[in-house]
Amino acid sequence: MYTIFDSVVYNLRTNGVKVTAIKSIKAITGMTRRERSGISYAKWRRLYMPSKEELNAQRITRYPYEPLFSILIPLYDSNEVYLKALIKSLEDQTYPKFEIVFSDGSPDKERLQSFLRDYMEKDSRIRLINDTPGPLGIADNTNQAMKHAKGDFLVLGDHDDRFEPNALFECVKMLNEKGYADVLYSDEDKIDSSGRKFFMPHFKPDFNIDLLRGTNYICHMFVFSKRLADKVGGFRHDYDGSQDYDLILRCVENSERVYHIPKILYNWRMHKESTAENPESKLYAFEAGRKAIEAHFQRMGIDAKVKESEVHGYYTVKYALKEKPVVSVIIPNKDHIKDLNRCLVSLKRSTYYDKLEIIIVENNSEEEETFRFYDKLKEKTDVRVITWEGEFNYSAINNFAVKSATGDYILFLNNDTAMINRDCIEDMLGICERDDVGAVGARLYYPDETIQHAGVIVGLGGIAGHAFQGLEDIPGTVYFNRSNLSCEYSAVTAACMMMKKELFNEIGGFDEGFKVAFNDVDLCMKVNAKNKFVVYDANAKLYHAESKSRGLEDTPEKIDRFNSEVRRFKERWQKILDEGDPYYNPNLTLEDRGYYLTVKKYANEYLEQI
């Protein structure tokens, strides 16, 4: 009988202590490539949430800048058990300079006033505002609290949720370490009605305006300066149900810096009356969210239409074209005529956009059929075939082709792709025309309908990797619906990537030192360095027939080439590899396809013991 002990002994002999330890950790935690389950959130919280010793150390830490926080809590027939838990979570804060401003919009105000009386007598930081008789909507109720706030920063909280004890401390720490900002937000999780079970952690990216235009991913914990509140105004009852979404959009529009704290600082309670538990209970809120995004675009002078997606709380944005420029589509090709023909047919039949210049870059084809096919293409006025006579070098081939392009926009396209939706190019172009955007990528599927590309995470797999690769793309099932939301990433794949030709030339095009690997990621990093966004367009969908098994770097020449490209990328972009991709989250794994919990700390502690 083959036992676990036999397996460990075999691995020790074959792989050594360190590799065996890592494999054992993966087996123990379930972090295998097949399961991709990572570590349980309950175990993650035990490992990563601050210990009692850390919290005690925070209580005696002092900073040069120590602002006062006003925590705004609108009340409405509030559950006293939940309210007691909320107050306890604030009393436990390791940073003491705050006030709690309750505003009661209930029809009967006596019950909660009686409940809070003892708290207010014991702690002068707790106040209750009852300026207006009768019931108040959520916007007017919160505005009533805001009007009486004395703090330098305002913190939004719901009457049935909880704050982690280090919530305010982490804000002060970031403001002192990184400098002043008017807006801060954190990661969050959910708690059940009992308050004992924590689940569904939301580990968010750093500020991502395109993601915010598709969903209120910022949500909790949201902190903004009093001076910003005075500038943008308070909540607007026209957006009741999504009044926080509307306020967040107005705040970020007027903020030069928005800080994300990649730590769980807020617990959003799920119970039968809450939107978190039952989205159907507040359908009006989702329409209010759509209106809030539309109002944001109007204020920004951006012509765009917003519609609700099939999953509540998520939205699809369609940008109107400013112009209708020529798009030069560059398709490198070596034989594979069936793939190329399928790609060309999809361009001609599956797109509304007709101002296309298609450039086929012939690269060392060997089959006679290929050249007969090229002869037929020469009869078409919008297709050109140019020849690259050198060895295969993806970067050099595309740089060569761009010099022949006459369009103001370039669409790099693999010959084994086929467009699914007819507005694919229009949609990408609508985003690419924006002044703040430098490159746009698409959502790519394998022929079996699983995800091939939905954005690139720098650091994933060591250098860079595709998010969600191989997953079924069922709306609402992939990490907070991210594959279905257009958003910024550090990079996208050049299998389908659009850029302004002027910017491409400005940044020097593809680096020809990256012959095969990482050339598109490097290009996108250069776009980011120009303070331009790289946007993943979830609405532009294509099939990509690339094999799920890319083949091994199995010759000495291929291995040397690949290793040299790894070294080249690390030399140039080591900082982001060390600090982490800002459009990802340090609490999430850099293994496999990403977006499940890291076990780094657990693994390191385990290794230190052996």
GROMACS .gro file of C-alpha atoms in nm, residues 145-467:
model
  323
  145ALA     CA    1  -2.520   6.357   1.028
  146MET     CA    2  -2.269   6.510   0.785
  147LYS     CA    3  -2.386   6.862   0.867
  148HIS     CA    4  -2.292   6.810   1.233
  149ALA     CA    5  -1.961   6.629   1.171
  150LYS     CA    6  -1.654   6.794   1.325
  151GLY     CA    7  -1.391   6.565   1.179
  152ASP     CA    8  -1.121   6.621   0.921
  153PHE     CA    9  -1.239   6.303   0.748
  154LEU     CA   10  -1.582   6.145   0.714
  155VAL     CA   11  -1.631   5.769   0.731
  156LEU     CA   12  -1.948   5.603   0.601
  157GLY     CA   13  -2.095   5.312   0.794
  158ASP     CA   14  -2.423   5.121   0.791
  159HIS     CA   15  -2.614   5.066   1.113
  160ASP     CA   16  -2.596   4.685   1.086
  161ASP     CA   17  -2.229   4.645   0.987
  162ARG     CA   18  -1.899   4.638   1.178
  163PHE     CA   19  -1.551   4.786   1.152
  164GLU     CA   20  -1.230   4.595   1.217
  165PRO     CA   21  -1.036   4.734   1.520
  166ASN     CA   22  -0.749   4.864   1.302
  167ALA     CA   23  -0.976   5.041   1.050
  168LEU     CA   24  -0.898   5.401   1.145
  169PHE     CA   25  -0.537   5.330   1.238
  170GLU     CA   26  -0.463   5.201   0.887
  171CYS     CA   27  -0.604   5.522   0.739
  172VAL     CA   28  -0.381   5.738   0.957
  173LYS     CA   29  -0.081   5.519   0.882
  174MET     CA   30  -0.130   5.553   0.506
  175LEU     CA   31  -0.187   5.929   0.522
  176ASN     CA   32   0.141   5.968   0.709
  177GLU     CA   33   0.343   5.726   0.497
  178LYS     CA   34   0.216   5.827   0.151
  179GLY     CA   35   0.105   6.186   0.204
  180TYR     CA   36  -0.232   6.351   0.206
  181ALA     CA   37  -0.525   6.227  -0.002
  182ASP     CA   38  -0.891   6.323   0.001
  183VAL     CA   39  -1.022   5.968  -0.055
  184LEU     CA   40  -0.934   5.631   0.097
  185TYR     CA   41  -1.102   5.291   0.071
  186SER     CA   42  -1.029   4.940   0.194
  187ASP     CA   43  -1.099   4.575   0.129
  188GLU     CA   44  -1.406   4.424   0.296
  189ASP     CA   45  -1.579   4.097   0.373
  190LYS     CA   46  -1.924   3.974   0.476
  191ILE     CA   47  -2.053   3.854   0.812
  192ASP     CA   48  -2.368   3.652   0.873
  193SER     CA   49  -2.660   3.763   1.089
  194SER     CA   50  -2.502   3.602   1.397
  195GLY     CA   51  -2.181   3.800   1.350
  196ARG     CA   52  -1.967   3.490   1.393
  197LYS     CA   53  -1.906   3.373   1.036
  198PHE     CA   54  -1.687   3.575   0.799
  199PHE     CA   55  -1.698   3.502   0.427
  200MET     CA   56  -1.686   3.642   0.073
  201PRO     CA   57  -1.380   3.866   0.113
  202HIS     CA   58  -1.348   4.133  -0.155
  203PHE     CA   59  -0.983   4.206  -0.223
  204LYS     CA   60  -0.985   4.509  -0.450
  205PRO     CA   61  -0.739   4.672  -0.689
  206ASP     CA   62  -0.592   5.016  -0.643
  207PHE     CA   63  -0.804   5.293  -0.789
  208ASN     CA   64  -0.957   5.172  -1.115
  209ILE     CA   65  -1.192   5.424  -1.277
  210ASP     CA   66  -1.316   5.191  -1.551
  211LEU     CA   67  -1.403   4.925  -1.295
  212LEU     CA   68  -1.585   5.188  -1.088
  213ARG     CA   69  -1.789   5.279  -1.394
  214GLY     CA   70  -1.908   4.917  -1.409
  215THR     CA   71  -1.979   4.856  -1.041
  216ASN     CA   72  -1.939   5.024  -0.705
  217TYR     CA   73  -1.637   4.814  -0.618
  218ILE     CA   74  -1.513   5.074  -0.365
  219CYS     CA   75  -1.823   5.043  -0.145
  220HIS     CA   76  -1.689   4.983   0.211
  221MET     CA   77  -1.487   5.121   0.385
  222PHE     CA   78  -1.514   5.464   0.222
  223VAL     CA   79  -1.334   5.762   0.380
  224PHE     CA   80  -1.329   6.115   0.238
  225SER     CA   81  -1.214   6.452   0.364
  226LYS     CA   82  -1.453   6.709   0.506
  227ARG     CA   83  -1.313   6.968   0.268
  228LEU     CA   84  -1.398   6.740  -0.026
  229ALA     CA   85  -1.749   6.687   0.113
  230ASP     CA   86  -1.795   7.063   0.132
  231LYS     CA   87  -1.684   7.091  -0.229
  232VAL     CA   88  -1.895   6.818  -0.390
  233GLY     CA   89  -2.196   6.843  -0.160
  234GLY     CA   90  -2.365   6.566   0.032
  235PHE     CA   91  -2.589   6.278  -0.067
  236ARG     CA   92  -2.863   6.333  -0.323
  237HIS     CA   93  -3.199   6.169  -0.258
  238ASP     CA   94  -3.255   6.130  -0.634
  239TYR     CA   95  -3.010   5.839  -0.606
  240ASP     CA   96  -3.153   5.674  -0.293
  241GLY     CA   97  -3.043   5.313  -0.287
  242SER     CA   98  -2.718   5.402  -0.468
  243GLN     CA   99  -2.658   5.733  -0.297
  244ASP     CA  100  -2.312   5.617  -0.189
  245TYR     CA  101  -2.223   5.523  -0.548
  246ASP     CA  102  -2.321   5.870  -0.667
  247LEU     CA  103  -2.118   6.034  -0.389
  248ILE     CA  104  -1.811   5.816  -0.453
  249LEU     CA  105  -1.814   5.907  -0.823
  250ARG     CA  106  -1.836   6.278  -0.743
  251CYS     CA  107  -1.556   6.246  -0.487
  252VAL     CA  108  -1.309   6.068  -0.715
  253GLU     CA  109  -1.381   6.316  -0.994
  254ASN     CA  110  -1.250   6.588  -0.765
  255SER     CA  111  -0.959   6.404  -0.603
  256GLU     CA  112  -0.601   6.409  -0.725
  257ARG     CA  113  -0.511   6.104  -0.518
  258VAL     CA  114  -0.722   5.807  -0.414
  259TYR     CA  115  -0.564   5.559  -0.174
  260HIS     CA  116  -0.656   5.193  -0.149
  261ILE     CA  117  -0.572   5.011   0.175
  262PRO     CA  118  -0.537   4.641   0.080
  263LYS     CA  119  -0.664   4.513   0.414
  264ILE     CA  120  -1.000   4.386   0.539
  265LEU     CA  121  -1.125   4.678   0.749
  266TYR     CA  122  -1.502   4.647   0.718
  267ASN     CA  123  -1.755   4.365   0.773
  268TRP     CA  124  -2.074   4.399   0.568
  269ARG     CA  125  -2.356   4.212   0.739
  270MET     CA  126  -2.581   3.990   0.531
  271HIS     CA  127  -2.934   3.929   0.657
  272LYS     CA  128  -3.271   3.887   0.492
  273GLU     CA  129  -3.342   4.262   0.468
  274SER     CA  130  -3.000   4.360   0.334
  275THR     CA  131  -2.912   4.422  -0.030
  276ALA     CA  132  -2.603   4.205   0.018
  277GLU     CA  133  -2.817   3.903   0.107
  278ASN     CA  134  -3.115   3.970  -0.119
  279PRO     CA  135  -3.053   4.198  -0.420
  280GLU     CA  136  -3.418   4.163  -0.524
  281SER     CA  137  -3.518   4.352  -0.208
  282LYS     CA  138  -3.391   4.681  -0.351
  283LEU     CA  139  -3.422   4.666  -0.728
  284TYR     CA  140  -3.470   5.043  -0.738
  285ALA     CA  141  -3.112   5.076  -0.608
  286PHE     CA  142  -2.968   4.926  -0.926
  287GLU     CA  143  -3.154   5.169  -1.151
  288ALA     CA  144  -3.029   5.450  -0.925
  289GLY     CA  145  -2.677   5.316  -0.977
  290ARG     CA  146  -2.717   5.331  -1.354
  291LYS     CA  147  -2.836   5.691  -1.327
  292ALA     CA  148  -2.539   5.776  -1.106
  293ILE     CA  149  -2.292   5.649  -1.369
  294GLU     CA  150  -2.472   5.841  -1.645
  295ALA     CA  151  -2.458   6.159  -1.437
  296HIS     CA  152  -2.086   6.100  -1.385
  297PHE     CA  153  -2.027   6.081  -1.761
  298GLN     CA  154  -2.229   6.399  -1.816
  299ARG     CA  155  -2.017   6.585  -1.563
  300MET     CA  156  -1.699   6.451  -1.726
  301GLY     CA  157  -1.816   6.552  -2.075
  302ILE     CA  158  -1.798   6.191  -2.197
  303ASP     CA  159  -2.055   6.062  -2.445
  304ALA     CA  160  -2.141   5.713  -2.321
  305LYS     CA  161  -2.448   5.497  -2.264
  306VAL     CA  162  -2.495   5.283  -1.954
  307LYS     CA  163  -2.718   4.980  -1.917
  308GLU     CA  164  -2.769   4.728  -1.639
  309SER     CA  165  -2.612   4.388  -1.693
  310GLU     CA  166  -2.787   4.058  -1.632
  311VAL     CA  167  -2.629   4.047  -1.287
  312HIS     CA  168  -2.765   4.302  -1.037
  313GLY     CA  169  -2.520   4.574  -0.937
  314TYR     CA  170  -2.311   4.555  -1.254
  315TYR     CA  171  -2.326   4.780  -1.559
  316THR     CA  172  -2.212   4.787  -1.921
  317VAL     CA  173  -2.072   5.108  -2.070
  318LYS     CA  174  -2.070   5.188  -2.441
  319TYR     CA  175  -1.856   5.486  -2.546
  320ALA     CA  176  -1.968   5.683  -2.850
  321LEU     CA  177  -1.709   5.728  -3.124
  322LYS     CA  178  -1.568   6.079  -3.147
  323GLU     CA  179  -1.453   6.014  -3.503
  324LYS     CA  180  -1.446   5.724  -3.746
  325PRO     CA  181  -1.074   5.685  -3.817
  326VAL     CA  182  -0.900   5.420  -4.023
  327VAL     CA  183  -0.796   5.122  -3.810
  328SER     CA  184  -0.495   4.930  -3.944
  329VAL     CA  185  -0.532   4.562  -3.854
  330ILE     CA  186  -0.194   4.386  -3.843
  331ILE     CA  187  -0.199   4.006  -3.869
  332PRO     CA  188   0.132   3.816  -3.875
  333ASN     CA  189   0.104   3.485  -4.060
  334LYS     CA  190   0.302   3.175  -4.145
  335ASP     CA  191   0.091   2.920  -4.336
  336HIS     CA  192  -0.223   2.822  -4.132
  337ILE     CA  193  -0.446   2.951  -4.411
  338LYS     CA  194  -0.765   2.807  -4.260
  339ASP     CA  195  -0.707   3.005  -3.942
  340LEU     CA  196  -0.619   3.318  -4.136
  341ASN     CA  197  -0.924   3.291  -4.362
  342ARG     CA  198  -1.153   3.244  -4.061
  343CYS     CA  199  -1.001   3.555  -3.904
  344LEU     CA  200  -1.048   3.762  -4.219
  345VAL     CA  201  -1.405   3.644  -4.268
  346SER     CA  202  -1.488   3.745  -3.911
  347LEU     CA  203  -1.340   4.088  -3.976
  348LYS     CA  204  -1.550   4.137  -4.289
  349ARG     CA  205  -1.876   3.974  -4.181
  350SER     CA  206  -1.874   4.010  -3.806
  351THR     CA  207  -1.809   4.379  -3.762
  352TYR     CA  208  -2.009   4.694  -3.824
  353TYR     CA  209  -1.688   4.894  -3.860
  354ASP     CA  210  -1.589   4.932  -4.224
  355LYS     CA  211  -1.290   5.170  -4.217
  356LEU     CA  212  -1.033   4.895  -4.189
  357GLU     CA  213  -0.692   4.854  -4.346
  358ILE     CA  214  -0.588   4.488  -4.316
  359ILE     CA  215  -0.216   4.413  -4.333
  360ILE     CA  216  -0.104   4.050  -4.352
  361VAL     CA  217   0.262   4.010  -4.255
  362GLU     CA  218   0.400   3.705  -4.434
  363ASN     CA  219   0.675   3.539  -4.232
  364ASN     CA  220   0.857   3.242  -4.388
  365SER     CA  221   0.558   3.039  -4.504
  366GLU     CA  222   0.647   2.711  -4.676
  367GLU     CA  223   0.324   2.584  -4.832
  368GLU     CA  224   0.232   2.675  -5.191
  369GLU     CA  225  -0.132   2.699  -5.091
  370THR     CA  226  -0.043   2.993  -4.869
  371PHE     CA  227   0.092   3.200  -5.157
  372ARG     CA  228  -0.203   3.113  -5.381
  373PHE     CA  229  -0.424   3.243  -5.102
  374TYR     CA  230  -0.220   3.564  -5.088
  375ASP     CA  231  -0.267   3.613  -5.463
  376LYS     CA  232  -0.643   3.606  -5.414
  377LEU     CA  233  -0.614   3.861  -5.131
  378LYS     CA  234  -0.437   4.105  -5.364
  379GLU     CA  235  -0.767   4.146  -5.549
  380LYS     CA  236  -0.914   4.306  -5.237
  381THR     CA  237  -0.853   4.677  -5.197
  382ASP     CA  238  -0.857   4.677  -4.818
  383VAL     CA  239  -0.611   4.388  -4.770
  384ARG     CA  240  -0.236   4.410  -4.822
  385VAL     CA  241   0.030   4.144  -4.790
  386ILE     CA  242   0.378   4.254  -4.691
  387THR     CA  243   0.676   4.025  -4.635
  388TRP     CA  244   0.906   3.997  -4.336
  389GLU     CA  245   1.208   3.802  -4.448
  390GLY     CA  246   1.394   3.769  -4.120
  391GLU     CA  247   1.366   3.503  -3.852
  392PHE     CA  248   1.057   3.491  -3.634
  393ASN     CA  249   1.060   3.782  -3.393
  394TYR     CA  250   0.710   3.888  -3.294
  395SER     CA  251   0.819   4.234  -3.187
  396ALA     CA  252   1.023   4.305  -3.501
  397ILE     CA  253   0.747   4.174  -3.731
  398ASN     CA  254   0.486   4.406  -3.583
  399ASN     CA  255   0.719   4.706  -3.571
  400PHE     CA  256   0.791   4.647  -3.938
  401ALA     CA  257   0.419   4.632  -4.017
  402VAL     CA  258   0.332   4.949  -3.827
  403LYS     CA  259   0.566   5.143  -4.054
  404SER     CA  260   0.344   5.041  -4.346
  405ALA     CA  261   0.017   5.123  -4.168
  406THR     CA  262  -0.178   5.433  -4.278
  407GLY     CA  263  -0.440   5.426  -4.000
  408ASP     CA  264  -0.428   5.643  -3.689
  409TYR     CA  265  -0.513   5.335  -3.481
  410ILE     CA  266  -0.344   4.996  -3.486
  411LEU     CA  267  -0.519   4.669  -3.404
  412PHE     CA  268  -0.268   4.389  -3.341
  413LEU     CA  269  -0.448   4.063  -3.412
  414ASN     CA  270  -0.347   3.698  -3.413
  415ASN     CA  271  -0.437   3.494  -3.720
  416ASP     CA  272  -0.615   3.233  -3.504
  417THR     CA  273  -0.878   3.472  -3.367
  418ALA     CA  274  -1.237   3.529  -3.476
  419MET     CA  275  -1.466   3.808  -3.362
  420ILE     CA  276  -1.788   3.709  -3.186
  421ASN     CA  277  -1.983   4.033  -3.149
  422ARG     CA  278  -2.028   4.266  -3.445
  423ASP     CA  279  -1.948   4.584  -3.250
  424CYS     CA  280  -1.613   4.449  -3.130
  425ILE     CA  281  -1.390   4.702  -3.311
  426GLU     CA  282  -1.631   4.989  -3.248
  427ASP     CA  283  -1.635   4.911  -2.878
  428MET     CA  284  -1.256   4.893  -2.849
  429LEU     CA  285  -1.216   5.210  -3.052
  430GLY     CA  286  -1.465   5.399  -2.834
  431ILE     CA  287  -1.239   5.330  -2.535
  432CYS     CA  288  -0.911   5.380  -2.723
  433GLU     CA  289  -1.017   5.728  -2.841
  434ARG     CA  290  -1.020   5.849  -2.481
  435ASP     CA  291  -0.728   6.078  -2.395
  436ASP     CA  292  -0.649   5.882  -2.078
  437VAL     CA  293  -0.624   5.544  -2.254
  438GLY     CA  294  -0.313   5.404  -2.420
  439ALA     CA  295  -0.408   5.047  -2.509
  440VAL     CA  296  -0.721   4.831  -2.517
  441GLY     CA  297  -0.747   4.452  -2.503
  442ALA     CA  298  -1.039   4.217  -2.558
  443ARG     CA  299  -1.205   3.919  -2.389
  444LEU     CA  300  -1.079   3.603  -2.557
  445TYR     CA  301  -1.227   3.254  -2.538
  446TYR     CA  302  -1.094   2.913  -2.621
  447PRO     CA  303  -1.310   2.721  -2.872
  448ASP     CA  304  -1.469   2.536  -2.576
  449GLU     CA  305  -1.604   2.872  -2.446
  450THR     CA  306  -1.369   2.890  -2.146
  451ILE     CA  307  -1.169   3.207  -2.081
  452GLN     CA  308  -0.834   3.244  -2.256
  453HIS     CA  309  -0.771   3.610  -2.171
  454ALA     CA  310  -0.949   3.856  -1.943
  455GLY     CA  311  -0.658   4.082  -1.853
  456VAL     CA  312  -0.294   4.024  -1.758
  457ILE     CA  313  -0.163   4.028  -1.401
  458VAL     CA  314   0.202   4.123  -1.365
  459GLY     CA  315   0.377   3.880  -1.132
  460LEU     CA  316   0.131   3.596  -1.193
  461GLY     CA  317   0.329   3.279  -1.250
  462GLY     CA  318   0.655   3.467  -1.188
  463ILE     CA  319   0.644   3.733  -1.460
  464ALA     CA  320   0.291   3.777  -1.597
  465GLY     CA  321  -0.015   3.565  -1.665
  466HIS     CA  322  -0.375   3.577  -1.785
  467ALA     CA  323  -0.646   3.620  -1.524
   0.00000   0.00000   0.00000
